Amino acid sequence: MKKDNQTSRRKFIQQSALAGAGIALAGPLQIFAQANDSKSENIKVRGYAAKDNSGRLSPWEFERRPVGDNDILIDIKFASICHSDIHQMRGDWGPQQYPQVPGHEIVGIVAAVGKKVQKFKIGDRAGVGCMVDSCMTCESCTHGHEQYCDNSATIFTYGSADKSSPTGITQGGYSNKLVIKEHFAVHIPANISLEAAAPLLCAGITTYSPLMAANFKKGDKVGVAGIGGLGHLAVKLAVSKGAEVYAFTTSPDKVKDILSFGAKEVIVVDQLSKLTPYKKKLDYMISTIPVQFDIAAYASVLKRKGTFTQVGMPIGFQFLVSNIGLANSGVNFNASLIGGIPETQEVVSYCADNGVLPNIQIIKAGQINEAWSSVLDKKARYRYVIDAATF
């Protein structure tokens, strides 16, 4: 990518972050839409929750906090299913408090705004991703990296301790309403449907952020390992930025789809020897694989000093990695965690403007458990999106 474009982009992110954090706010003051006597009332919500670590969800009615001065109330229209939802509800990442409502790919319409809200007005299209709060004062938060809060104060969209929540923890988007601080919501442009925008709030930003950080050039060879909800968007994003994309999958029935996304080549890795012909061929690789796998074997397809980024999160957040395998390849290994609010707005706007859209299947709330099974069985094509009107 050209240096001036990168400089401009960094400036955009920093300025957006400062504005969102309250350092350079602009726009008309929006007046809270509800009567004053309703401000102290909790908001009744319908959703689907895990009641234990069985991985099964069922209907649940609960309450969210009242709309505060800096909050917006979103009438959720769609929420999509991420593999992370399944991992967390099943306790794969540690013990959980139940009932818990998953979902961090959320889109809807703003139904009410607090008296200090300036970023949104009633009727706006809004989206919410993986986090809902942070300290808002540290270097990371004020520079658009709220997910890396220096004070460890990032609050994630579901399952995080939250004193403001009537249930004691954050509850996610598999529901019909959400109350959130305006800073942690993004605008959904008019030139993308709400249902298509939903997966961009996690799958989109989680792959876009490291792809942009890789700073690859047009024509560079970029590998994507694991072609599911995240991986298929990684392929589309890399192709849209001019990369020559090599996709690595264990699902032979996805080959035709992946080629249609613009990949130059699809490698079906039914055995690790399939990687051998690509040794030291690629410039960069992003892996969305959320289970244990041989990282060093996949990294061997990169040129010396190439970069391998892992974004998929396995059980226990732990990978077994051959240090000698990585050492022999001379590859730089790193990991990435979602993206900040300014960059999340950036990816949503970019995808809307450039027609980089996820492949989705719209389902009803009653089909969530079936959809989860399909995700685990690698049958999803490629993001299930729940119609929130069915909660």
XYZ file of C-alpha atoms in Angstrom:
391
model
C 0.000 0.000 0.000
C 1.210 3.524 -0.606
C 2.801 5.360 2.309
C 0.553 8.412 2.012
C -2.553 6.242 2.146
C -1.303 4.581 5.335
C -0.492 7.963 6.908
C -3.951 9.259 6.031
C -5.576 6.127 7.429
C -3.677 6.340 10.715
C -4.677 9.985 11.031
C -8.330 9.068 10.378
C -8.277 6.380 13.084
C -6.630 8.614 15.674
C -8.918 11.555 15.004
C -11.990 9.312 15.106
C -10.830 7.810 18.399
C -10.290 11.193 20.011
C -13.678 12.384 18.852
C -15.389 9.244 20.107
C -13.642 9.475 23.486
C -14.981 12.973 24.048
C -11.824 14.946 23.309
C -13.153 16.521 20.124
C -16.875 15.895 20.105
C -18.975 17.497 17.408
C -22.589 17.417 16.296
C -25.967 18.524 17.598
C -27.056 17.514 21.085
C -29.694 14.815 20.951
C -32.485 15.008 23.475
C -33.459 11.838 25.305
C -36.611 10.487 23.718
C -38.345 8.997 26.709
C -40.189 10.776 29.481
C -38.102 11.693 32.521
C -40.011 9.360 34.803
C -39.036 6.371 32.621
C -35.287 7.004 32.803
C -34.880 5.039 36.039
C -36.812 2.024 34.822
C -35.044 -1.125 33.673
C -35.865 -2.208 30.132
C -37.562 -5.571 29.642
C -35.913 -7.722 26.989
C -36.531 -11.051 25.263
C -33.685 -13.232 24.116
C -32.078 -16.660 23.983
C -29.659 -17.633 26.728
C -27.414 -20.465 27.800
C -28.554 -21.709 31.211
C -25.540 -24.019 31.663
C -22.489 -25.238 29.731
C -24.430 -27.765 27.642
C -24.177 -25.587 24.548
C -27.970 -25.402 24.273
C -29.889 -22.131 24.312
C -33.493 -21.420 25.259
C -35.792 -18.379 25.526
C -35.161 -16.048 28.445
C -36.726 -12.780 29.552
C -34.456 -10.394 31.427
C -33.831 -6.686 32.023
C -31.255 -4.196 30.841
C -30.260 -0.978 32.611
C -32.146 2.243 31.942
C -30.861 4.516 29.188
C -28.268 6.800 30.769
C -27.103 10.225 29.662
C -24.437 8.798 27.328
C -26.391 5.714 26.243
C -28.450 4.737 23.260
C -31.211 2.137 23.130
C -31.060 -0.076 20.050
C -34.000 -2.072 18.753
C -32.031 -5.054 17.492
C -32.973 -6.234 14.012
C -30.306 -8.883 13.395
C -27.572 -10.658 15.340
C -25.209 -13.141 13.758
C -23.596 -16.275 15.151
C -19.863 -16.406 15.850
C -17.911 -19.519 16.860
C -16.844 -17.503 19.906
C -20.456 -17.594 21.127
C -20.306 -21.375 21.247
C -16.876 -21.535 22.875
C -17.855 -19.184 25.680
C -21.301 -20.604 26.401
C -19.815 -24.104 26.670
C -17.182 -22.915 29.125
C -14.310 -23.597 26.729
C -12.671 -20.355 27.818
C -13.318 -20.750 31.535
C -16.271 -20.976 33.967
C -19.246 -18.801 33.076
C -22.113 -17.160 34.918
C -25.524 -18.271 33.672
C -28.035 -17.416 32.355
C -25.948 -15.693 29.696
C -27.034 -14.270 26.358
C -24.331 -14.514 23.662
C -23.975 -12.457 20.495
C -21.519 -9.712 19.494
C -22.464 -9.041 15.890
C -25.450 -6.774 16.439
C -27.319 -4.325 14.209
C -30.507 -2.388 14.672
C -32.251 0.977 14.879
C -31.695 3.596 17.565
C -34.924 3.910 19.563
C -33.842 6.342 22.300
C -30.833 8.479 23.179
C -29.495 9.959 26.413
C -29.440 13.726 26.897
C -25.657 13.946 26.347
C -25.558 11.761 23.232
C -24.133 13.504 20.173
C -23.075 10.651 17.882
C -26.556 9.218 17.206
C -30.146 10.316 16.833
C -33.372 8.342 16.953
C -33.884 6.357 13.769
C -30.180 5.908 12.992
C -28.864 2.511 11.951
C -26.352 1.281 14.535
C -24.062 -1.676 15.043
C -22.331 -3.146 18.095
C -19.418 -5.552 18.149
C -17.349 -7.324 20.777
C -17.017 -4.672 23.493
C -19.278 -2.214 25.265
C -16.993 -0.220 27.584
C -13.413 0.562 28.638
C -11.632 3.104 30.827
C -11.724 5.697 27.997
C -8.745 7.588 29.461
C -5.603 5.530 28.815
C -3.277 5.831 25.816
C -4.827 2.807 24.081
C -8.420 3.931 24.584
C -7.810 7.508 23.449
C -6.010 6.283 20.326
C -8.702 3.933 19.063
C -7.560 0.654 20.631
C -10.159 0.176 23.349
C -9.800 -3.608 23.153
C -6.247 -3.236 24.519
C -7.211 -0.906 27.407
C -4.047 -0.241 29.435
C -6.081 -0.394 32.641
C -7.586 -3.797 31.739
C -11.014 -2.178 31.877
C -12.383 -3.463 28.556
C -15.889 -4.834 29.079
C -16.940 -7.334 26.460
C -20.445 -7.609 25.057
C -21.453 -10.689 26.998
C -20.240 -12.478 30.114
C -18.197 -9.586 31.554
C -18.846 -8.386 35.106
C -20.924 -5.227 34.813
C -22.286 -3.319 37.806
C -24.713 -1.446 35.579
C -26.401 -4.647 34.417
C -29.404 -5.911 36.401
C -28.056 -9.453 35.911
C -24.546 -8.572 37.071
C -22.930 -9.396 33.733
C -23.164 -8.050 30.204
C -25.775 -9.774 28.061
C -25.287 -10.020 24.310
C -27.151 -9.577 21.092
C -29.296 -12.713 20.845
C -32.108 -10.463 22.040
C -34.468 -7.747 20.887
C -33.051 -4.673 22.672
C -29.659 -3.364 23.784
C -28.548 -0.397 25.880
C -24.991 0.739 25.199
C -22.726 3.755 25.573
C -22.817 5.671 22.304
C -19.027 5.493 21.898
C -19.137 1.715 21.485
C -21.682 1.711 18.666
C -20.904 2.414 15.016
C -23.018 3.798 12.203
C -24.310 1.360 9.593
C -24.250 3.123 6.200
C -27.380 3.231 4.069
C -25.638 1.390 1.217
C -25.476 -1.955 3.047
C -28.335 -4.028 4.427
C -28.501 -4.502 8.177
C -28.319 -8.273 7.867
C -25.183 -8.093 5.697
C -23.559 -5.602 8.065
C -23.970 -7.763 11.182
C -21.023 -10.154 10.602
C -18.707 -7.211 9.987
C -18.927 -6.257 13.681
C -16.739 -9.223 14.669
C -15.728 -11.393 11.714
C -15.098 -8.314 9.588
C -13.055 -6.274 12.051
C -11.181 -9.299 13.447
C -9.728 -10.039 10.018
C -9.573 -6.488 8.628
C -7.442 -5.114 11.480
C -4.488 -7.530 11.116
C -4.736 -7.480 7.322
C -4.331 -3.707 7.383
C -1.540 -3.910 9.957
C 0.312 -6.352 7.681
C 0.667 -3.510 5.170
C 0.908 -5.924 2.251
C 1.284 -4.536 -1.247
C -0.879 -5.139 -4.291
C 0.148 -8.451 -5.788
C 1.603 -9.855 -2.566
C 0.759 -13.483 -1.848
C -1.547 -13.676 1.173
C -2.647 -16.922 2.785
C -5.882 -17.446 4.706
C -6.140 -20.582 6.845
C -9.588 -21.706 7.927
C -12.446 -20.623 5.658
C -15.483 -20.183 7.862
C -17.258 -17.049 9.049
C -14.020 -15.143 9.610
C -11.930 -16.780 6.910
C -14.308 -16.172 4.036
C -14.340 -12.468 4.873
C -10.534 -12.467 5.169
C -10.355 -13.846 1.619
C -12.747 -11.217 0.277
C -11.021 -8.358 2.103
C -7.527 -9.386 0.983
C -8.684 -9.795 -2.618
C -10.349 -6.365 -2.519
C -7.044 -4.845 -1.406
C -5.203 -6.386 -4.360
C -3.621 -9.459 -2.794
C -3.081 -12.769 -4.559
C -4.908 -15.012 -2.111
C -4.183 -18.643 -1.274
C -6.891 -20.256 0.854
C -6.220 -23.274 3.073
C -9.197 -25.368 4.154
C -9.990 -28.865 5.384
C -13.396 -28.813 3.648
C -13.219 -29.918 -0.011
C -16.850 -28.945 -0.549
C -15.910 -25.285 -0.026
C -13.438 -25.060 -2.901
C -15.897 -23.742 -5.493
C -17.207 -21.123 -3.066
C -13.735 -19.942 -2.125
C -12.684 -19.529 -5.733
C -15.810 -17.428 -6.281
C -14.618 -15.148 -3.463
C -11.599 -14.316 -5.622
C -8.934 -16.650 -4.253
C -6.231 -17.552 -6.768
C -5.866 -21.047 -5.374
C -7.521 -23.272 -2.768
C -5.474 -25.908 -0.952
C -7.423 -28.704 0.743
C -5.259 -29.663 3.708
C -6.444 -33.196 4.406
C -2.839 -33.988 5.335
C 0.052 -31.681 6.183
C 2.053 -32.842 3.174
C -0.336 -30.729 1.058
C 1.514 -27.688 2.433
C 4.921 -28.759 1.118
C 4.597 -27.364 -2.444
C 3.928 -23.898 -0.984
C 6.981 -23.758 1.305
C 8.383 -20.181 1.496
C 5.974 -18.979 -1.203
C 3.697 -16.534 0.649
C 4.314 -13.063 2.057
C 1.697 -13.093 4.812
C -0.809 -15.489 6.393
C -3.788 -15.002 8.674
C -5.258 -18.023 10.472
C -8.829 -18.081 11.732
C -8.634 -21.740 12.827
C -10.263 -21.965 16.301
C -8.923 -25.406 17.304
C -5.528 -27.008 17.874
C -3.470 -27.372 14.686
C 0.167 -27.455 13.586
C 0.952 -23.751 13.432
C 4.597 -24.284 12.466
C 3.596 -26.457 9.501
C 1.279 -23.751 8.187
C 3.858 -21.039 8.894
C 6.359 -22.909 6.703
C 4.532 -21.650 3.603
C 5.750 -18.126 4.387
C 8.917 -16.542 3.110
C 11.668 -15.905 5.647
C 10.683 -12.885 7.748
C 7.092 -13.236 6.581
C 4.361 -12.744 9.181
C 1.823 -15.249 10.498
C -1.143 -13.825 12.442
C -3.388 -16.051 14.563
C -6.892 -14.756 15.288
C -8.824 -17.994 15.923
C -9.214 -18.779 19.653
C -9.097 -22.446 20.698
C -10.333 -24.130 23.869
C -8.539 -22.644 26.851
C -6.981 -19.949 24.634
C -3.925 -22.233 24.395
C -1.996 -23.504 21.371
C 0.827 -26.041 21.357
C 3.486 -24.632 19.045
C 6.710 -26.197 17.814
C 9.288 -23.565 18.652
C 11.939 -25.267 16.513
C 9.448 -25.430 13.644
C 8.885 -21.668 13.814
C 12.590 -21.024 14.329
C 13.524 -23.025 11.241
C 11.139 -21.005 9.083
C 12.341 -17.594 10.289
C 8.724 -16.421 10.387
C 7.349 -13.656 12.602
C 4.405 -14.954 14.654
C 1.796 -12.712 16.268
C -1.832 -12.623 17.382
C -4.556 -10.004 17.050
C -7.670 -9.166 19.067
C -10.675 -7.733 17.174
C -10.136 -3.989 16.523
C -10.909 -0.623 18.051
C -14.078 1.384 17.530
C -12.686 3.764 14.861
C -11.315 0.836 12.848
C -14.609 -1.028 13.249
C -16.393 1.955 11.722
C -13.756 1.956 8.995
C -14.294 -1.670 7.999
C -18.085 -1.337 7.965
C -17.853 1.733 5.729
C -15.199 0.134 3.521
C -17.237 -3.033 2.975
C -20.382 -1.042 2.241
C -18.600 1.175 -0.282
C -16.726 -1.660 -1.996
C -19.358 -4.397 -1.961
C -17.328 -6.698 0.291
C -20.232 -8.608 1.780
C -20.432 -11.772 3.881
C -22.294 -14.847 2.673
C -25.175 -15.211 5.107
C -28.127 -17.437 5.952
C -30.993 -15.795 7.854
C -32.567 -17.954 10.545
C -35.220 -17.659 13.237
C -34.452 -17.763 16.947
C -35.862 -21.268 17.207
C -33.152 -22.484 14.809
C -30.180 -21.266 16.889
C -29.292 -24.637 18.406
C -29.424 -26.315 15.013
C -27.242 -23.558 13.572
C -24.687 -23.982 16.362
C -24.423 -27.665 15.518
C -23.856 -26.769 11.873
C -21.062 -24.363 12.842
C -19.325 -27.082 14.841
C -19.761 -29.528 11.952
C -18.322 -26.972 9.464
C -21.615 -26.871 7.573
C -22.285 -23.130 7.925
C -22.159 -21.163 4.655
C -20.798 -18.857 6.042
C -22.531 -16.776 8.698
C -25.884 -17.481 10.293
C -27.813 -14.257 10.960
C -30.699 -14.342 13.436
C -33.846 -12.329 12.720
C -34.365 -10.564 16.063
C -38.090 -10.179 15.398
C -38.364 -13.901 16.222
C -37.080 -13.619 19.820
